[in-house]
Amino acid sequence: MFEEEIRFIRSLYGQGRVPLHEPSFFGNERKYLDECVDSTYVSSVGPFVDRFEHDVAAYTGAARAVVCVNGTSALHMALLLSGVERGDEVVTQPLTFVATCNAISYTGAVPVFVDVDADTLGLSPVKLRTWLESNADLSGGECRNRTTGRRIKACVPMHTFGHPAKVDEIASVCREFGLALVEDAAEAMGSLFHGRHAGTFAGVGALSFNGNKTITTGGGGMLLFQDADLGAYAKHVTTQARVPRGWAFVHDQVGYNYRMPNINAALGCAQLECLDAILADKRETAEAYKAFFAGRRGFSFVHEPDGARSNYWLNAVLLESREMRDAFLGETNGCGVSTRPAWELMNRLPMFGECQRGDIANALDIEARLVNLPSGVRRKEMSCVS
Ligand SMILES: *Cc1c(COP(=O)(O)O)cnc(C)c1O
């Protein structure tokens, strides 16, 4: 039934097994890893850690960037630094990877689900306002849930598949209701919204460098700050809150061992040098999909939102129905072409099933019909500047 689609994907990715997204190493990865091993500084201190933080801050325009062992720990830290406490509520979208809600849970807070926009797949500022207006009371600068009585402390939009959410409008609703804004930009390395890098609109943003993301450190994450002092504090808390006192071990609060090892940061430095080349390759693939699916009945390609430049981390199409989606998933995966459905919505998972939610019509519709397509880098060679 889908021979033509499969033939087209194979024309992009070849005849063998086609993965959804593989890492690609074209630059100084081996060189930096060798340097790192030769230096013996493979663990949680070393020059690549500082350099990777510096380079990511420069690339994204953040005032400070702080490495973490993975994106989930970066999100956990971002929520703690935003003042989220046990018993609070945090608004997020039901269409996201489970790590967003796990990080909220680690703080002892509970998620509340507000719908996504159909054009961005990210949290809807209009539905956020609507939900807050009918469910929350503002008093003394604090936002409280009328039903549960709990404080609503923060809001976490997620830039789905690298497509930026409407963060400017979300930020203004958050300001109005006294909510801290935390951006889950795990999927959005290299994505811009009105020319500004995803993850730099909020007080704190989090990136992921897991192996399936646009660039990888093996495992890893990064916190992005607009406030350099808060960034410096994050460095302290993510490194066991150790106070510099010569050789003595002195710690001034409960800290976390969340720092990325130097060997992972070495990989990150090399990957970052290739990011623009990787983004150009992924954009070409997205354009090819877009042109192909424009002529296919029953398929609608998910293109970057107006005013945004997506990294096209994972390309996606919406099919006509859940039945057609299931048939497409079956046929493609059956012949070695990896495609994936959207995540099960968070409100359907057992641990978040009781969480409060607004109208989530768009998320339900997208979940039923969306399929992610193979999206890895296609070039076999590229030159990365150093
Ligand atoms: C990948 C991802 C994370 C977490 O990243 P890890 O580095 O795997 O911990 C968080 N949120 C979203 C939306 C992600 O896609």
mmCIF file of N, CA and C in Angstrom, residues 31 40 49 62 68 93 101 109 111 134 152 168 178 181 187 232 282 285 289 299 302 304 306 349-350 363 380:
data_model
loop_
_atom_site.group_PDB
_atom_site.id
_atom_site.type_symbol
_atom_site.label_atom_id
_atom_site.label_comp_id
_atom_site.label_asym_id
_atom_site.label_seq_id
_atom_site.Cartn_x
_atom_site.Cartn_y
_atom_site.Cartn_z
ATOM 1 N N LYS A 31 40.082 12.796 17.543
ATOM 2 C CA LYS A 31 41.219 13.611 17.986
ATOM 3 C C LYS A 31 41.015 14.077 19.433
ATOM 4 N N THR A 40 44.539 11.742 30.808
ATOM 5 C CA THR A 40 43.965 11.029 31.972
ATOM 6 C C THR A 40 42.748 11.748 32.578
ATOM 7 N N VAL A 49 35.254 20.214 29.511
ATOM 8 C CA VAL A 49 34.022 20.617 30.195
ATOM 9 C C VAL A 49 33.853 22.133 30.082
ATOM 10 N N ALA A 62 23.360 32.202 25.197
ATOM 11 C CA ALA A 62 23.051 32.196 26.634
ATOM 12 C C ALA A 62 24.156 32.920 27.401
ATOM 13 N N CYS A 68 25.428 18.989 32.167
ATOM 14 C CA CYS A 68 24.825 17.998 33.055
ATOM 15 C C CYS A 68 25.039 16.607 32.460
ATOM 16 N N GLN A 93 2.943 20.029 28.634
ATOM 17 C CA GLN A 93 2.104 19.480 27.565
ATOM 18 C C GLN A 93 2.022 17.959 27.670
ATOM 19 N N CYS A 101 8.093 14.937 32.377
ATOM 20 C CA CYS A 101 7.241 14.697 33.549
ATOM 21 C C CYS A 101 8.012 13.980 34.654
ATOM 22 N N ALA A 109 6.856 17.736 42.718
ATOM 23 C CA ALA A 109 5.710 18.453 42.155
ATOM 24 C C ALA A 109 4.912 17.510 41.250
ATOM 25 N N PRO A 111 2.634 17.216 37.519
ATOM 26 C CA PRO A 111 2.318 17.900 36.268
ATOM 27 C C PRO A 111 0.825 18.175 36.115
ATOM 28 N N SER A 134 -9.491 29.847 34.026
ATOM 29 C CA SER A 134 -10.632 29.149 34.642
ATOM 30 C C SER A 134 -10.243 28.211 35.778
ATOM 31 N N ILE A 152 0.726 26.697 41.765
ATOM 32 C CA ILE A 152 1.197 26.396 40.408
ATOM 33 C C ILE A 152 2.457 27.236 40.224
ATOM 34 N N ASP A 168 7.544 33.240 23.084
ATOM 35 C CA ASP A 168 7.346 34.645 23.497
ATOM 36 C C ASP A 168 5.975 34.830 24.130
ATOM 37 N N GLY A 178 2.550 34.817 37.203
ATOM 38 C CA GLY A 178 3.592 34.578 38.205
ATOM 39 C C GLY A 178 4.216 33.192 38.138
ATOM 40 N N LEU A 181 9.204 30.140 33.992
ATOM 41 C CA LEU A 181 9.224 29.465 32.695
ATOM 42 C C LEU A 181 10.507 28.647 32.572
ATOM 43 N N GLU A 187 15.195 18.715 22.487
ATOM 44 C CA GLU A 187 15.194 18.284 21.092
ATOM 45 C C GLU A 187 15.585 19.412 20.148
ATOM 46 N N ALA A 232 26.206 30.316 37.661
ATOM 47 C CA ALA A 232 27.329 30.000 38.556
ATOM 48 C C ALA A 232 26.837 29.193 39.761
ATOM 49 N N LYS A 282 20.263 18.139 7.490
ATOM 50 C CA LYS A 282 18.918 17.781 7.951
ATOM 51 C C LYS A 282 17.853 18.647 7.277
ATOM 52 N N THR A 285 17.109 17.264 3.866
ATOM 53 C CA THR A 285 16.249 16.085 3.975
ATOM 54 C C THR A 285 14.804 16.513 4.214
ATOM 55 N N TYR A 289 11.500 15.689 1.903
ATOM 56 C CA TYR A 289 10.255 15.095 2.406
ATOM 57 C C TYR A 289 9.062 16.007 2.099
ATOM 58 N N PHE A 299 -1.330 12.359 3.352
ATOM 59 C CA PHE A 299 -0.161 12.709 4.175
ATOM 60 C C PHE A 299 -0.047 14.221 4.281
ATOM 61 N N VAL A 302 4.873 17.842 8.471
ATOM 62 C CA VAL A 302 4.949 18.836 9.548
ATOM 63 C C VAL A 302 6.146 19.749 9.277
ATOM 64 N N GLU A 304 8.327 23.566 9.596
ATOM 65 C CA GLU A 304 8.680 24.453 10.706
ATOM 66 C C GLU A 304 7.630 25.552 10.843
ATOM 67 N N ASP A 306 5.794 29.233 11.444
ATOM 68 C CA ASP A 306 6.098 30.597 10.994
ATOM 69 C C ASP A 306 7.002 31.283 12.006
ATOM 70 N N LEU A 349 -0.252 7.561 30.844
ATOM 71 C CA LEU A 349 0.703 6.704 31.558
ATOM 72 C C LEU A 349 0.211 6.523 32.992
ATOM 73 N N PRO A 350 0.454 5.334 33.571
ATOM 74 C CA PRO A 350 -0.136 5.054 34.894
ATOM 75 C C PRO A 350 0.255 6.078 35.961
ATOM 76 N N ALA A 363 -3.557 17.474 21.068
ATOM 77 C CA ALA A 363 -2.615 16.407 21.425
ATOM 78 C C ALA A 363 -3.205 15.041 21.066
ATOM 79 N N LYS A 380 27.817 11.343 3.644
ATOM 80 C CA LYS A 380 28.798 10.369 4.102
ATOM 81 C C LYS A 380 30.076 11.089 4.549
#
